C-alpha cells in the first residue's frame, strides 16, 4: 500500500472540487479543500501538504498569484503544484510554467490524469508497522 499524501485542492467550481476530493480520499489521501486562493494559502501554511492542486481562475486571490507566493516562500517552494485551468492558450500555459507550476492540466481533464500525476510524485512506499 502506498503512503497517503496530504493534498490541498483549491478550485472555485464546487462540483469539480468535490469530485477531486472524493477521488483523492478514495485513494487514501488526506484532502483539504479551498474555494479561493486566499483560503488555499491559509490551508497550505497550516497543513504543509505534499502536493497542491490549484485552479488558475479563482476569486480573492487567483491561482497564479497563489503559485508565485508559494514558490517565493522557502517553506513552501518545494511543494509540487498542479495547475488546473480552462485557459489553454500557449501564452497562458507559458505563464503557468513561468510562475513555477510543476504540472499543468487543462479543463476538462480526466480525474485519472490527476491521480497519475500524484502517483508519479510519490513512488509506492510500503507502510511498515
PDB file of C-alpha atoms in Angstrom:
ATOM      1  CA  UNK A   1       0.000   0.000   0.000  1.00  0.00           C
ATOM      2  CA  UNK A   2       1.359   3.442  -0.852  1.00  0.00           C
ATOM      3  CA  UNK A   3       1.692   6.086   1.802  1.00  0.00           C
ATOM      4  CA  UNK A   4      -1.135   8.609   1.807  1.00  0.00           C
ATOM      5  CA  UNK A   5      -0.381  12.193   0.855  1.00  0.00           C
ATOM      6  CA  UNK A   6      -1.679  15.442   2.300  1.00  0.00           C
ATOM      7  CA  UNK A   7      -3.300  17.265  -0.626  1.00  0.00           C
ATOM      8  CA  UNK A   8      -4.780  20.751  -0.845  1.00  0.00           C
ATOM      9  CA  UNK A   9      -7.368  21.129  -3.619  1.00  0.00           C
ATOM     10  CA  UNK A  10      -8.243  24.736  -4.442  1.00  0.00           C
ATOM     11  CA  UNK A  11     -10.962  25.349  -7.037  1.00  0.00           C
ATOM     12  CA  UNK A  12     -13.979  27.650  -7.008  1.00  0.00           C
ATOM     13  CA  UNK A  13     -16.005  25.121  -9.006  1.00  0.00           C
ATOM     14  CA  UNK A  14     -17.774  23.242  -6.186  1.00  0.00           C
ATOM     15  CA  UNK A  15     -18.646  20.247  -8.344  1.00  0.00           C
ATOM     16  CA  UNK A  16     -15.114  19.710  -9.639  1.00  0.00           C
ATOM     17  CA  UNK A  17     -13.578  20.295  -6.209  1.00  0.00           C
ATOM     18  CA  UNK A  18     -15.926  17.762  -4.604  1.00  0.00           C
ATOM     19  CA  UNK A  19     -15.187  15.230  -7.351  1.00  0.00           C
ATOM     20  CA  UNK A  20     -11.444  15.627  -6.846  1.00  0.00           C
ATOM     21  CA  UNK A  21     -11.755  15.380  -3.073  1.00  0.00           C
ATOM     22  CA  UNK A  22     -13.883  12.240  -3.330  1.00  0.00           C
ATOM     23  CA  UNK A  23     -11.447  10.544  -5.706  1.00  0.00           C
ATOM     24  CA  UNK A  24      -8.345  11.533  -3.735  1.00  0.00           C
ATOM     25  CA  UNK A  25      -9.886  10.395  -0.454  1.00  0.00           C
ATOM     26  CA  UNK A  26     -10.889   7.084  -2.056  1.00  0.00           C
ATOM     27  CA  UNK A  27      -7.174   6.605  -2.836  1.00  0.00           C
ATOM     28  CA  UNK A  28      -6.417   7.094   0.866  1.00  0.00           C
ATOM     29  CA  UNK A  29      -5.091  10.656   0.708  1.00  0.00           C
ATOM     30  CA  UNK A  30      -5.874  13.294   3.332  1.00  0.00           C
ATOM     31  CA  UNK A  31      -7.506  16.191   1.463  1.00  0.00           C
ATOM     32  CA  UNK A  32      -8.061  19.808   2.457  1.00  0.00           C
ATOM     33  CA  UNK A  33     -10.231  21.938   0.208  1.00  0.00           C
ATOM     34  CA  UNK A  34     -10.494  25.620  -0.573  1.00  0.00           C
ATOM     35  CA  UNK A  35     -12.873  27.598  -2.802  1.00  0.00           C
ATOM     36  CA  UNK A  36     -10.497  30.523  -3.290  1.00  0.00           C
ATOM     37  CA  UNK A  37      -6.800  31.315  -3.380  1.00  0.00           C
ATOM     38  CA  UNK A  38      -6.709  33.124  -0.037  1.00  0.00           C
ATOM     39  CA  UNK A  39      -8.125  30.088   1.794  1.00  0.00           C
ATOM     40  CA  UNK A  40      -5.764  27.817  -0.147  1.00  0.00           C
ATOM     41  CA  UNK A  41      -2.743  29.774   1.075  1.00  0.00           C
ATOM     42  CA  UNK A  42      -4.048  29.597   4.629  1.00  0.00           C
ATOM     43  CA  UNK A  43      -4.536  25.805   4.398  1.00  0.00           C
ATOM     44  CA  UNK A  44      -1.110  25.319   2.866  1.00  0.00           C
ATOM     45  CA  UNK A  45       0.524  27.282   5.682  1.00  0.00           C
ATOM     46  CA  UNK A  46      -1.396  25.273   8.299  1.00  0.00           C
ATOM     47  CA  UNK A  47      -1.217  21.773   6.795  1.00  0.00           C
ATOM     48  CA  UNK A  48       2.098  21.717   4.882  1.00  0.00           C
ATOM     49  CA  UNK A  49       0.693  19.459   2.149  1.00  0.00           C
ATOM     50  CA  UNK A  50       2.699  17.112  -0.047  1.00  0.00           C
ATOM     51  CA  UNK A  51       1.005  18.456  -3.187  1.00  0.00           C
ATOM     52  CA  UNK A  52      -1.347  21.280  -4.162  1.00  0.00           C
ATOM     53  CA  UNK A  53      -3.961  21.178  -6.920  1.00  0.00           C
ATOM     54  CA  UNK A  54      -4.603  24.814  -7.789  1.00  0.00           C
ATOM     55  CA  UNK A  55      -7.164  26.318 -10.164  1.00  0.00           C
ATOM     56  CA  UNK A  56      -5.806  29.326 -12.032  1.00  0.00           C
ATOM     57  CA  UNK A  57      -9.017  31.371 -12.051  1.00  0.00           C
ATOM     58  CA  UNK A  58     -10.371  31.815  -8.515  1.00  0.00           C
ATOM     59  CA  UNK A  59     -11.820  34.722  -6.545  1.00  0.00           C
ATOM     60  CA  UNK A  60      -9.977  36.724  -3.863  1.00  0.00           C
ATOM     61  CA  UNK A  61      -6.510  35.546  -4.918  1.00  0.00           C
ATOM     62  CA  UNK A  62      -6.082  33.802  -8.263  1.00  0.00           C
ATOM     63  CA  UNK A  63      -4.098  30.628  -8.710  1.00  0.00           C
ATOM     64  CA  UNK A  64      -1.145  32.262 -10.449  1.00  0.00           C
ATOM     65  CA  UNK A  65      -0.748  34.773  -7.621  1.00  0.00           C
ATOM     66  CA  UNK A  66      -1.015  31.930  -5.086  1.00  0.00           C
ATOM     67  CA  UNK A  67       1.535  29.888  -7.052  1.00  0.00           C
ATOM     68  CA  UNK A  68       4.006  32.789  -7.132  1.00  0.00           C
ATOM     69  CA  UNK A  69       3.544  33.326  -3.384  1.00  0.00           C
ATOM     70  CA  UNK A  70       4.160  29.635  -2.660  1.00  0.00           C
ATOM     71  CA  UNK A  71       7.229  29.351  -4.876  1.00  0.00           C
ATOM     72  CA  UNK A  72       8.645  32.569  -3.389  1.00  0.00           C
ATOM     73  CA  UNK A  73       8.459  31.291   0.192  1.00  0.00           C
ATOM     74  CA  UNK A  74      11.270  28.925   1.296  1.00  0.00           C
ATOM     75  CA  UNK A  75       8.914  26.860   3.482  1.00  0.00           C
ATOM     76  CA  UNK A  76       6.572  26.083   0.566  1.00  0.00           C
ATOM     77  CA  UNK A  77       8.764  26.438  -2.540  1.00  0.00           C
ATOM     78  CA  UNK A  78       9.394  22.676  -2.687  1.00  0.00           C
ATOM     79  CA  UNK A  79       5.705  21.662  -2.721  1.00  0.00           C
ATOM     80  CA  UNK A  80       4.684  20.350  -6.148  1.00  0.00           C
ATOM     81  CA  UNK A  81       1.870  22.402  -7.675  1.00  0.00           C
ATOM     82  CA  UNK A  82      -0.569  21.096 -10.282  1.00  0.00           C
ATOM     83  CA  UNK A  83      -2.282  23.986 -12.056  1.00  0.00           C
ATOM     84  CA  UNK A  84      -5.722  23.229 -13.455  1.00  0.00           C
ATOM     85  CA  UNK A  85      -7.411  25.673 -15.762  1.00  0.00           C
ATOM     86  CA  UNK A  86      -9.680  26.213 -18.714  1.00  0.00           C
ATOM     87  CA  UNK A  87      -7.133  28.726 -20.041  1.00  0.00           C
ATOM     88  CA  UNK A  88      -5.451  26.530 -22.627  1.00  0.00           C
ATOM     89  CA  UNK A  89      -3.729  29.041 -24.866  1.00  0.00           C
ATOM     90  CA  UNK A  90       0.024  28.813 -25.320  1.00  0.00           C
ATOM     91  CA  UNK A  91       0.565  32.178 -23.584  1.00  0.00           C
ATOM     92  CA  UNK A  92      -1.499  31.109 -20.554  1.00  0.00           C
ATOM     93  CA  UNK A  93       0.319  27.799 -20.277  1.00  0.00           C
ATOM     94  CA  UNK A  94       3.696  29.561 -20.511  1.00  0.00           C
ATOM     95  CA  UNK A  95       2.562  31.959 -17.791  1.00  0.00           C
ATOM     96  CA  UNK A  96       1.834  28.973 -15.527  1.00  0.00           C
ATOM     97  CA  UNK A  97       5.231  27.390 -16.174  1.00  0.00           C
ATOM     98  CA  UNK A  98       6.970  30.744 -15.624  1.00  0.00           C
ATOM     99  CA  UNK A  99       5.168  31.163 -12.291  1.00  0.00           C
ATOM    100  CA  UNK A 100       6.577  27.827 -11.133  1.00  0.00           C
ATOM    101  CA  UNK A 101       3.945  25.188 -11.881  1.00  0.00           C
ATOM    102  CA  UNK A 102       5.218  21.623 -11.704  1.00  0.00           C
ATOM    103  CA  UNK A 103       2.324  20.187 -13.713  1.00  0.00           C
ATOM    104  CA  UNK A 104      -0.448  21.678 -15.825  1.00  0.00           C
ATOM    105  CA  UNK A 105      -3.844  20.120 -16.563  1.00  0.00           C
ATOM    106  CA  UNK A 106      -6.317  21.784 -18.912  1.00  0.00           C
ATOM    107  CA  UNK A 107     -10.027  21.545 -18.072  1.00  0.00           C
ATOM    108  CA  UNK A 108     -11.804  19.398 -18.776  1.00  0.00           C
ATOM    109  CA  UNK A 109      -9.400  16.684 -17.697  1.00  0.00           C
ATOM    110  CA  UNK A 110      -9.809  13.122 -16.559  1.00  0.00           C
ATOM    111  CA  UNK A 111      -9.523  12.558 -12.809  1.00  0.00           C
ATOM    112  CA  UNK A 112      -7.316   9.586 -13.678  1.00  0.00           C
ATOM    113  CA  UNK A 113      -4.784  12.010 -15.182  1.00  0.00           C
ATOM    114  CA  UNK A 114      -4.513  13.865 -11.871  1.00  0.00           C
ATOM    115  CA  UNK A 115      -4.291  10.621  -9.911  1.00  0.00           C
ATOM    116  CA  UNK A 116      -1.498   9.505 -12.242  1.00  0.00           C
ATOM    117  CA  UNK A 117       0.451  12.710 -11.609  1.00  0.00           C
ATOM    118  CA  UNK A 118       0.079  12.252  -7.878  1.00  0.00           C
ATOM    119  CA  UNK A 119       1.281   8.674  -8.178  1.00  0.00           C
ATOM    120  CA  UNK A 120       4.387   9.907 -10.027  1.00  0.00           C
ATOM    121  CA  UNK A 121       5.170  12.349  -7.244  1.00  0.00           C
ATOM    122  CA  UNK A 122       5.378   9.727  -4.563  1.00  0.00           C
ATOM    123  CA  UNK A 123       6.542   6.257  -5.564  1.00  0.00           C
ATOM    124  CA  UNK A 124       4.792   3.409  -3.851  1.00  0.00           C
ATOM    125  CA  UNK A 125       6.270   3.015  -0.404  1.00  0.00           C
ATOM    126  CA  UNK A 126       5.318   0.179   1.836  1.00  0.00           C
ATOM    127  CA  UNK A 127       3.736   1.091   5.145  1.00  0.00           C
ATOM    128  CA  UNK A 128       5.569  -0.723   7.880  1.00  0.00           C
ATOM    129  CA  UNK A 129       4.475  -1.099  11.450  1.00  0.00           C
TER     130      UNK A 129
END
